Amino acid sequence: MTIKKSTVSEVKMQRGRKLAFQLIVGGLVGGLASYFGLGLLGAKNMAGDQLAVGTVGLIYLLIGVIFGFGLMAPKLGASILNFEDADEIRDQSRILSGSAICMIALGAALMLITMAGPDGPISRSAAMGGLLAALALLIAISIRDWKFYDEMLLQLSRDAGNIAFSGVGLVTLIWGSASWLGLVTAPTPLALVALTSWGFLMAFFVASARKGLMQPR
């Protein structure tokens, strides 16, 4: 009995250390990425909706890069990402690589959108083309990898999709109705882009938390 209690205590300590390491690394990487990324976008001169799209694009890009780093260095990746060990990362390498590519492509496309415009360094056609290309890539990879999803990942995808649809749909319904009635300002096109992008990102984290996947392993 004493051995079992000791083992449970050791596991909790290991998970606590891993969580602390993840928080420290995540904070440092996120802080540096935000500083340089938002500086590159020229965040000081952006409107609120434009900044929201640029920020969520940067987060998508950063998540994709971290996944890619974890695939290239599985042992270190298991400490940064929420995996038990390097073998689990290798086993999921196909799905993880596809996810990393999709996140990087979509994140870069959203950042291009914020930099496009009459006075922006990116043309409108290039930004729109980048977004359509990223979405096409996301759809193609999702179709390709769908058969490799286990039951848990399939359910996670369904849950995230349902949460995103319900959350974004509810906010859009209320916001659109209130703006039509003259109670609030109508959402701008970029506000809708930000709402959708943030909605899907938050839905994934909520669905993962409900499955217990956010706890250190």
Coordinates of N, CA and C in Angstrom, one line a residue:
M1 N 0.8 -1.2 0.0 CA 0.0 0.0 0.0 C 0.9 1.3 0.0
T2 N 1.9 1.2 0.8 CA 2.9 2.4 0.8 C 3.5 2.6 -0.5
I3 N 3.8 1.5 -1.2 CA 4.5 1.6 -2.5 C 3.5 2.3 -3.5
K4 N 2.3 1.9 -3.4 CA 1.3 2.5 -4.3 C 1.1 3.9 -4.1
K5 N 1.0 4.3 -2.8 CA 0.9 5.8 -2.5 C 2.1 6.5 -3.0
S6 N 3.3 6.0 -2.8 CA 4.5 6.6 -3.2 C 4.5 6.8 -4.7
T7 N 4.1 5.7 -5.4 CA 4.1 5.8 -6.9 C 3.1 6.9 -7.4
V8 N 1.9 6.9 -6.8 CA 1.0 8.0 -7.2 C 1.5 9.4 -6.9
S9 N 2.2 9.5 -5.8 CA 2.8 10.8 -5.4 C 3.9 11.2 -6.4
E10 N 4.7 10.2 -6.8 CA 5.8 10.5 -7.8 C 5.2 10.9 -9.2
V11 N 4.1 10.2 -9.6 CA 3.5 10.6 -10.8 C 2.9 12.0 -10.8
K12 N 2.3 12.3 -9.7 CA 1.8 13.7 -9.6 C 2.9 14.7 -9.6
M13 N 4.0 14.4 -9.0 CA 5.1 15.4 -9.0 C 5.7 15.5 -10.4
Q14 N 5.8 14.4 -11.1 CA 6.3 14.5 -12.5 C 5.4 15.3 -13.4
R15 N 4.1 15.1 -13.2 CA 3.1 15.8 -14.0 C 3.2 17.3 -13.6
G16 N 3.4 17.6 -12.3 CA 3.5 19.0 -11.9 C 4.7 19.7 -12.5
R17 N 5.8 19.0 -12.5 CA 7.0 19.5 -13.1 C 6.9 19.7 -14.6
K18 N 6.2 18.8 -15.2 CA 6.0 18.9 -16.7 C 5.1 20.1 -17.0
L19 N 4.0 20.3 -16.2 CA 3.1 21.4 -16.3 C 3.9 22.7 -16.2
A20 N 4.7 22.8 -15.2 CA 5.5 24.0 -14.9 C 6.4 24.3 -16.1
F21 N 7.1 23.2 -16.6 CA 8.0 23.4 -17.7 C 7.2 23.9 -19.0
Q22 N 6.0 23.3 -19.2 CA 5.2 23.7 -20.3 C 4.8 25.1 -20.2
L23 N 4.4 25.6 -19.0 CA 3.9 26.9 -18.8 C 5.1 27.9 -19.1
I24 N 6.3 27.6 -18.6 CA 7.4 28.5 -18.7 C 7.8 28.6 -20.2
V25 N 8.0 27.4 -20.8 CA 8.3 27.4 -22.3 C 7.3 28.1 -23.1
G26 N 6.0 27.8 -22.8 CA 4.9 28.4 -23.6 C 4.9 29.9 -23.4
G27 N 5.1 30.4 -22.2 CA 5.1 31.8 -21.9 C 6.2 32.5 -22.6
L28 N 7.4 31.9 -22.6 CA 8.6 32.5 -23.2 C 8.4 32.6 -24.7
V29 N 8.0 31.4 -25.3 CA 7.9 31.3 -26.8 C 6.7 32.3 -27.2
G30 N 5.6 32.2 -26.5 CA 4.5 33.1 -26.8 C 4.8 34.5 -26.7
G31 N 5.5 34.9 -25.7 CA 5.9 36.3 -25.5 C 6.8 36.8 -26.6
L32 N 7.8 36.0 -26.9 CA 8.8 36.4 -28.0 C 8.1 36.5 -29.3
A33 N 7.2 35.5 -29.6 CA 6.5 35.4 -30.9 C 5.6 36.6 -31.0
S34 N 4.9 36.9 -29.9 CA 4.0 38.1 -30.0 C 4.7 39.4 -30.2
Y35 N 5.8 39.5 -29.5 CA 6.6 40.8 -29.6 C 7.0 41.0 -31.1
F36 N 7.7 40.0 -31.6 CA 8.2 40.1 -33.0 C 7.2 40.0 -34.1
G37 N 6.2 39.1 -33.8 CA 5.1 38.9 -34.8 C 4.2 40.1 -35.0
L38 N 3.8 40.6 -33.8 CA 2.9 41.8 -33.9 C 3.7 43.0 -34.4
G39 N 5.0 43.1 -34.0 CA 5.8 44.2 -34.6 C 5.9 44.1 -36.1
L40 N 6.0 42.9 -36.6 CA 6.1 42.7 -38.1 C 4.8 43.1 -38.7
L41 N 3.7 42.8 -38.1 CA 2.4 43.2 -38.6 C 2.1 44.7 -38.5
G42 N 2.8 45.4 -37.7 CA 2.6 46.8 -37.4 C 1.3 47.0 -36.6
A43 N 1.3 46.2 -35.5 CA 0.1 46.2 -34.6 C -0.3 47.6 -34.1
K44 N 0.6 48.4 -33.9 CA 0.3 49.8 -33.3 C -0.6 50.6 -34.2
N45 N -0.6 50.3 -35.5 CA -1.4 51.1 -36.4 C -2.6 50.4 -36.9
M46 N -2.9 49.3 -36.2 CA -4.1 48.5 -36.6 C -5.3 48.8 -35.9
A47 N -6.5 48.6 -36.5 CA -7.8 48.8 -35.9 C -8.0 47.5 -35.0
G48 N -9.0 47.6 -34.1 CA -9.2 46.4 -33.2 C -9.5 45.1 -33.9
D49 N -10.4 45.2 -35.0 CA -10.7 43.9 -35.7 C -9.5 43.4 -36.5
Q50 N -8.8 44.3 -37.0 CA -7.6 43.9 -37.7 C -6.5 43.2 -36.8
L51 N -6.4 43.8 -35.6 CA -5.4 43.2 -34.7 C -5.9 41.9 -34.2
A52 N -7.2 41.7 -34.0 CA -7.8 40.4 -33.6 C -7.5 39.3 -34.6
V53 N -7.6 39.6 -35.9 CA -7.3 38.6 -36.9 C -5.8 38.3 -37.0
G54 N -5.0 39.4 -36.9 CA -3.5 39.2 -36.9 C -3.1 38.4 -35.7
T55 N -3.7 38.6 -34.5 CA -3.3 37.9 -33.3 C -3.6 36.4 -33.4
V56 N -4.8 36.1 -33.9 CA -5.2 34.7 -34.0 C -4.4 34.0 -35.1
G57 N -4.1 34.7 -36.1 CA -3.2 34.1 -37.2 C -1.9 33.8 -36.6
L58 N -1.3 34.7 -35.8 CA 0.0 34.4 -35.2 C -0.1 33.2 -34.2
I59 N -1.2 33.0 -33.5 CA -1.4 31.9 -32.6 C -1.4 30.6 -33.4
Y60 N -2.2 30.6 -34.5 CA -2.3 29.4 -35.4 C -0.9 29.0 -35.9
L61 N -0.2 30.0 -36.3 CA 1.2 29.8 -36.9 C 2.1 29.3 -35.8
L62 N 2.0 29.8 -34.6 CA 2.9 29.4 -33.5 C 2.6 28.0 -33.1
I63 N 1.3 27.6 -33.0 CA 1.0 26.2 -32.7 C 1.5 25.3 -33.7
G64 N 1.4 25.6 -35.0 CA 1.9 24.8 -36.0 C 3.4 24.6 -36.0
V65 N 4.1 25.7 -35.7 CA 5.6 25.6 -35.6 C 6.0 24.7 -34.4
I66 N 5.3 24.8 -33.3 CA 5.6 24.0 -32.1 C 5.3 22.6 -32.4
F67 N 4.2 22.2 -33.1 CA 4.0 20.8 -33.5 C 5.1 20.3 -34.4
G68 N 5.5 21.2 -35.3 CA 6.6 20.8 -36.2 C 7.9 20.5 -35.5
F69 N 8.2 21.4 -34.5 CA 9.4 21.2 -33.7 C 9.3 19.9 -32.9
G70 N 8.1 19.6 -32.4 CA 7.9 18.4 -31.6 C 8.1 17.1 -32.5
L71 N 7.8 17.2 -33.7 CA 8.0 16.1 -34.6 C 9.4 15.9 -35.0
M72 N 10.2 17.0 -35.1 CA 11.6 16.9 -35.4 C 12.4 16.5 -34.2
A73 N 12.0 16.8 -33.0 CA 12.7 16.4 -31.8 C 11.7 15.8 -30.9
P74 N 11.3 14.5 -31.1 CA 10.2 13.9 -30.3 C 10.5 13.8 -28.8
K75 N 11.7 13.6 -28.4 CA 12.0 13.5 -26.9 C 11.7 14.9 -26.3
L76 N 12.2 15.9 -26.9 CA 11.9 17.3 -26.3 C 10.5 17.7 -26.5
G77 N 9.9 17.2 -27.7 CA 8.5 17.5 -28.0 C 7.6 16.9 -27.0
A78 N 7.9 15.7 -26.5 CA 7.0 15.1 -25.5 C 7.0 15.9 -24.2
S79 N 8.0 16.7 -23.9 CA 8.1 17.5 -22.7 C 7.3 18.8 -22.9
I80 N 7.3 19.3 -24.1 CA 6.7 20.6 -24.4 C 5.2 20.3 -24.7
L81 N 4.9 19.3 -25.6 CA 3.5 19.0 -25.9 C 3.0 18.0 -24.9
N82 N 1.7 17.8 -25.0 CA 1.0 17.0 -24.0 C 0.9 15.5 -24.4
F83 N 2.1 14.9 -24.5 CA 2.2 13.5 -24.9 C 3.0 12.8 -23.8
E84 N 2.8 11.5 -23.7 CA 3.4 10.7 -22.6 C 4.9 10.6 -22.9
D85 N 5.3 10.3 -24.1 CA 6.7 10.0 -24.5 C 6.9 10.3 -26.0
A86 N 8.1 10.1 -26.4 CA 8.5 10.3 -27.8 C 7.8 9.3 -28.7
D87 N 7.6 8.1 -28.2 CA 7.0 7.0 -29.1 C 5.6 7.4 -29.5
E88 N 4.9 8.0 -28.6 CA 3.5 8.5 -28.9 C 3.5 9.5 -30.0
I89 N 4.5 10.4 -29.9 CA 4.6 11.4 -31.0 C 4.9 10.8 -32.3
R90 N 5.8 9.8 -32.3 CA 6.1 9.1 -33.6 C 4.9 8.3 -34.1
D91 N 4.1 7.7 -33.2 CA 3.0 7.0 -33.6 C 1.9 7.9 -34.3
Q92 N 1.9 9.1 -33.8 CA 0.9 10.1 -34.3 C 1.5 11.1 -35.3
S93 N 2.7 10.7 -35.9 CA 3.4 11.7 -36.7 C 2.6 12.1 -38.0
R94 N 1.9 11.1 -38.6 CA 1.2 11.5 -39.8 C 0.1 12.5 -39.5
I95 N -0.7 12.3 -38.5 CA -1.7 13.3 -38.1 C -1.2 14.6 -37.6
L96 N -0.1 14.5 -36.8 CA 0.5 15.7 -36.3 C 1.1 16.6 -37.4
S97 N 1.8 15.9 -38.3 CA 2.4 16.7 -39.4 C 1.4 17.4 -40.3
G98 N 0.3 16.7 -40.5 CA -0.8 17.3 -41.3 C -1.4 18.5 -40.5
S99 N -1.6 18.3 -39.2 CA -2.1 19.4 -38.4 C -1.2 20.6 -38.4
A100 N 0.1 20.3 -38.3 CA 1.1 21.4 -38.2 C 1.1 22.2 -39.5
I101 N 1.0 21.5 -40.7 CA 1.0 22.1 -42.0 C -0.3 23.0 -42.1
C102 N -1.4 22.5 -41.7 CA -2.7 23.2 -41.7 C -2.6 24.5 -40.9
M103 N -2.1 24.3 -39.7 CA -2.1 25.5 -38.7 C -1.1 26.6 -39.2
I104 N 0.0 26.2 -39.8 CA 1.0 27.1 -40.3 C 0.4 27.9 -41.5
A105 N -0.2 27.1 -42.4 CA -0.8 27.7 -43.6 C -1.9 28.6 -43.3
L106 N -2.9 28.2 -42.4 CA -4.0 29.1 -42.1 C -3.5 30.3 -41.3
G107 N -2.6 30.1 -40.4 CA -2.1 31.2 -39.6 C -1.4 32.3 -40.5
A108 N -0.6 31.8 -41.4 CA 0.1 32.7 -42.4 C -0.9 33.4 -43.2
A109 N -2.0 32.7 -43.7 CA -3.0 33.3 -44.5 C -3.7 34.4 -43.8
L110 N -4.1 34.2 -42.5 CA -4.8 35.2 -41.7 C -3.9 36.4 -41.5
M111 N -2.6 36.2 -41.3 CA -1.7 37.3 -41.1 C -1.6 38.1 -42.4
L112 N -1.6 37.4 -43.6 CA -1.6 38.1 -44.8 C -2.8 39.0 -45.0
I113 N -3.9 38.5 -44.6 CA -5.2 39.3 -44.7 C -5.1 40.6 -44.0
T114 N -4.4 40.6 -42.8 CA -4.3 41.8 -42.0 C -3.4 42.8 -42.7
M115 N -2.4 42.3 -43.5 CA -1.4 43.2 -44.1 C -1.9 43.7 -45.5
A116 N -3.0 43.2 -46.0 CA -3.5 43.6 -47.3 C -4.4 44.8 -47.2
G117 N -4.5 45.5 -48.3 CA -5.3 46.7 -48.3 C -4.6 47.8 -49.2
P118 N -5.3 48.9 -49.2 CA -4.7 50.0 -50.1 C -3.3 50.4 -49.7
D119 N -3.0 50.5 -48.5 CA -1.7 51.0 -48.0 C -0.9 49.8 -47.5
G120 N -1.3 48.6 -47.6 CA -0.6 47.5 -47.0 C 0.5 47.0 -48.0
P121 N 1.4 46.2 -47.4 CA 2.5 45.7 -48.2 C 2.1 44.4 -49.1
I122 N 0.9 43.9 -48.8 CA 0.4 42.8 -49.5 C -0.8 43.2 -50.4
S123 N -0.9 42.7 -51.6 CA -2.0 43.0 -52.4 C -3.3 42.2 -52.0
R124 N -4.4 42.7 -52.3 CA -5.7 42.1 -51.9 C -5.8 40.7 -52.6
S125 N -5.4 40.6 -53.8 CA -5.6 39.4 -54.6 C -4.6 38.3 -54.0
A126 N -3.4 38.7 -53.6 CA -2.4 37.8 -53.0 C -2.9 37.3 -51.7
A127 N -3.5 38.2 -50.9 CA -4.0 37.8 -49.6 C -5.2 36.8 -49.7
M128 N -6.1 37.1 -50.6 CA -7.3 36.2 -50.9 C -6.8 34.9 -51.4
G129 N -5.9 34.9 -52.3 CA -5.3 33.7 -52.9 C -4.7 32.8 -51.9
G130 N -3.9 33.5 -50.9 CA -3.3 32.7 -49.9 C -4.3 32.1 -48.9
L131 N -5.4 32.8 -48.6 CA -6.4 32.2 -47.8 C -7.1 31.0 -48.4
L132 N -7.5 31.2 -49.7 CA -8.1 30.1 -50.4 C -7.2 28.9 -50.6
A133 N -5.9 29.1 -50.8 CA -5.0 28.0 -50.9 C -4.8 27.3 -49.5
A134 N -4.8 28.1 -48.4 CA -4.7 27.5 -47.1 C -5.9 26.6 -46.8
L135 N -7.1 27.1 -47.1 CA -8.3 26.4 -46.9 C -8.4 25.1 -47.7
A136 N -8.0 25.2 -49.0 CA -7.9 24.0 -49.9 C -7.0 23.0 -49.3
L137 N -5.8 23.4 -48.8 CA -4.8 22.5 -48.2 C -5.4 21.9 -47.0
L138 N -6.1 22.6 -46.1 CA -6.7 22.1 -44.9 C -7.7 21.0 -45.3
I139 N -8.6 21.3 -46.3 CA -9.6 20.3 -46.6 C -8.9 19.0 -47.2
A140 N -7.9 19.2 -48.0 CA -7.3 18.0 -48.6 C -6.6 17.2 -47.6
I141 N -5.9 17.8 -46.6 CA -5.2 17.0 -45.6 C -6.2 16.4 -44.7
S142 N -7.3 17.1 -44.4 CA -8.3 16.5 -43.5 C -8.9 15.2 -44.1
I143 N -9.2 15.3 -45.4 CA -9.7 14.1 -46.1 C -8.7 13.0 -46.2
R144 N -7.5 13.4 -46.4 CA -6.4 12.4 -46.5 C -6.2 11.6 -45.2
D145 N -6.2 12.4 -44.1 CA -5.9 11.8 -42.8 C -7.1 11.3 -42.0
W146 N -8.3 11.5 -42.4 CA -9.5 11.2 -41.7 C -9.5 9.7 -41.3
K147 N -9.1 8.9 -42.2 CA -9.1 7.4 -42.0 C -8.1 6.9 -41.0
F148 N -7.2 7.8 -40.6 CA -6.2 7.5 -39.6 C -6.6 7.9 -38.2
Y149 N -7.7 8.6 -38.1 CA -8.2 9.1 -36.8 C -8.7 7.9 -36.0
D150 N -8.3 7.8 -34.7 CA -9.0 6.8 -33.9 C -10.3 7.3 -33.4
E151 N -11.0 6.5 -32.6 CA -12.4 6.9 -32.1 C -12.3 8.2 -31.3
M152 N -11.3 8.3 -30.5 CA -11.2 9.5 -29.6 C -11.0 10.8 -30.4
L153 N -10.1 10.7 -31.5 CA -9.9 11.9 -32.3 C -11.1 12.2 -33.1
L154 N -11.8 11.2 -33.6 CA -13.0 11.4 -34.4 C -14.1 12.2 -33.5
Q155 N -14.2 11.7 -32.3 CA -15.2 12.3 -31.4 C -14.7 13.7 -31.0
L156 N -13.4 13.9 -30.8 CA -12.9 15.2 -30.5 C -13.2 16.2 -31.6
S157 N -13.0 15.8 -32.9 CA -13.3 16.6 -34.0 C -14.7 17.0 -34.1
R158 N -15.6 16.0 -33.9 CA -17.0 16.3 -33.9 C -17.4 17.3 -32.8
D159 N -16.9 17.0 -31.6 CA -17.2 17.9 -30.5 C -16.8 19.3 -30.7
A160 N -15.5 19.5 -31.2 CA -15.0 20.8 -31.5 C -15.8 21.5 -32.6
G161 N -16.2 20.7 -33.6 CA -17.0 21.3 -34.7 C -18.4 21.8 -34.2
N162 N -19.0 21.0 -33.3 CA -20.3 21.3 -32.8 C -20.2 22.5 -31.9
I163 N -19.2 22.6 -31.0 CA -19.0 23.7 -30.1 C -18.8 25.0 -30.9
A164 N -17.9 24.9 -32.0 CA -17.6 26.1 -32.8 C -18.9 26.6 -33.5
F165 N -19.6 25.6 -34.1 CA -20.8 26.0 -34.8 C -21.8 26.7 -33.9
S166 N -22.0 26.1 -32.7 CA -23.0 26.6 -31.8 C -22.6 28.0 -31.3
G167 N -21.3 28.1 -30.9 CA -20.8 29.3 -30.3 C -20.7 30.5 -31.3
V168 N -20.1 30.2 -32.4 CA -20.0 31.3 -33.4 C -21.4 31.6 -34.0
G169 N -22.2 30.6 -34.2 CA -23.6 30.9 -34.7 C -24.4 31.7 -33.7
L170 N -24.3 31.4 -32.4 CA -25.0 32.2 -31.4 C -24.6 33.6 -31.3
V171 N -23.3 33.8 -31.3 CA -22.8 35.2 -31.3 C -23.2 36.0 -32.5
T172 N -23.1 35.3 -33.7 CA -23.4 36.0 -34.9 C -24.9 36.3 -35.0
L173 N -25.7 35.4 -34.5 CA -27.2 35.6 -34.5 C -27.5 36.8 -33.6
I174 N -27.0 36.9 -32.4 CA -27.3 38.0 -31.5 C -26.7 39.3 -32.0
W175 N -25.4 39.2 -32.4 CA -24.8 40.5 -32.9 C -25.5 41.1 -34.1
G176 N -25.8 40.2 -35.1 CA -26.4 40.6 -36.3 C -27.8 41.2 -36.0
S177 N -28.5 40.5 -35.2 CA -29.9 41.0 -34.8 C -29.8 42.4 -34.1
A178 N -28.9 42.5 -33.1 CA -28.8 43.7 -32.4 C -28.3 44.9 -33.2
S179 N -27.5 44.6 -34.2 CA -27.0 45.7 -35.1 C -28.1 46.1 -36.0
W180 N -28.9 45.1 -36.5 CA -30.1 45.5 -37.4 C -31.1 46.4 -36.6
L181 N -31.2 46.1 -35.3 CA -32.2 46.9 -34.5 C -31.5 48.2 -34.1
G182 N -30.3 48.5 -34.4 CA -29.7 49.7 -34.1 C -29.2 49.8 -32.6
L183 N -29.0 48.6 -32.0 CA -28.6 48.6 -30.6 C -27.1 48.6 -30.5
V184 N -26.4 48.0 -31.4 CA -24.9 48.0 -31.4 C -24.4 48.3 -32.8
T185 N -23.1 48.5 -32.9 CA -22.5 48.7 -34.2 C -22.4 47.4 -35.0
A186 N -22.7 47.4 -36.3 CA -22.7 46.2 -37.1 C -21.2 45.6 -37.1
P187 N -21.1 44.3 -37.2 CA -19.8 43.7 -37.3 C -19.1 44.0 -38.6
T188 N -17.9 44.3 -38.6 CA -17.1 44.5 -39.8 C -16.7 43.2 -40.4
P189 N -16.4 43.2 -41.7 CA -15.9 41.9 -42.3 C -14.8 41.2 -41.5
L190 N -13.8 42.0 -41.1 CA -12.7 41.4 -40.3 C -13.1 40.9 -39.0
A191 N -14.2 41.6 -38.4 CA -14.7 41.1 -37.1 C -15.3 39.7 -37.3
L192 N -15.9 39.5 -38.4 CA -16.5 38.1 -38.6 C -15.4 37.1 -38.9
V193 N -14.3 37.5 -39.6 CA -13.2 36.6 -39.7 C -12.6 36.3 -38.4
A194 N -12.4 37.3 -37.6 CA -11.8 37.1 -36.2 C -12.7 36.2 -35.4
L195 N -14.0 36.4 -35.4 CA -15.0 35.7 -34.7 C -14.9 34.2 -35.1
T196 N -14.9 33.9 -36.3 CA -14.8 32.5 -36.8 C -13.5 31.9 -36.5
S197 N -12.4 32.6 -36.7 CA -11.1 32.0 -36.4 C -10.9 31.7 -34.9
W198 N -11.2 32.7 -34.1 CA -11.1 32.5 -32.6 C -12.1 31.4 -32.1
G199 N -13.3 31.4 -32.8 CA -14.3 30.4 -32.3 C -13.8 29.0 -32.5
F200 N -13.2 28.7 -33.7 CA -12.7 27.3 -33.9 C -11.6 27.0 -33.0
L201 N -10.7 28.0 -32.8 CA -9.6 27.7 -31.9 C -10.0 27.4 -30.5
M202 N -10.9 28.3 -29.9 CA -11.4 28.1 -28.6 C -12.2 26.8 -28.5
A203 N -13.0 26.4 -29.5 CA -13.8 25.2 -29.5 C -12.9 24.0 -29.4
F204 N -11.7 24.0 -30.0 CA -10.8 22.9 -29.9 C -10.3 22.7 -28.5
F205 N -9.9 23.9 -27.9 CA -9.4 23.8 -26.5 C -10.5 23.3 -25.5
V206 N -11.7 23.8 -25.7 CA -12.8 23.4 -24.9 C -13.1 21.9 -25.0
A207 N -13.1 21.4 -26.3 CA -13.4 20.0 -26.5 C -12.3 19.1 -25.9
S208 N -11.0 19.6 -26.0 CA -9.9 18.9 -25.5 C -9.9 18.8 -24.0
A209 N -10.3 20.0 -23.4 CA -10.4 20.0 -21.9 C -11.5 19.1 -21.4
R210 N -12.6 19.0 -22.1 CA -13.7 18.1 -21.7 C -13.3 16.6 -21.8
K211 N -12.4 16.3 -22.7 CA -11.8 14.9 -22.8 C -10.7 14.7 -21.8
G212 N -10.3 15.7 -21.1 CA -9.2 15.5 -20.1 C -7.8 15.6 -20.8
L213 N -7.8 16.1 -22.0 CA -6.5 16.1 -22.8 C -5.6 17.3 -22.4
M214 N -6.1 18.2 -21.6 CA -5.3 19.4 -21.2 C -4.5 19.1 -20.0
Q215 N -4.8 18.0 -19.3 CA -4.1 17.7 -18.1 C -2.7 17.1 -18.5
P216 N -1.7 17.5 -17.7 CA -0.3 16.9 -18.0 C -0.3 15.4 -18.0
R217 N 0.4 14.8 -18.9 CA 0.5 13.4 -19.0 C 1.9 12.9 -18.7

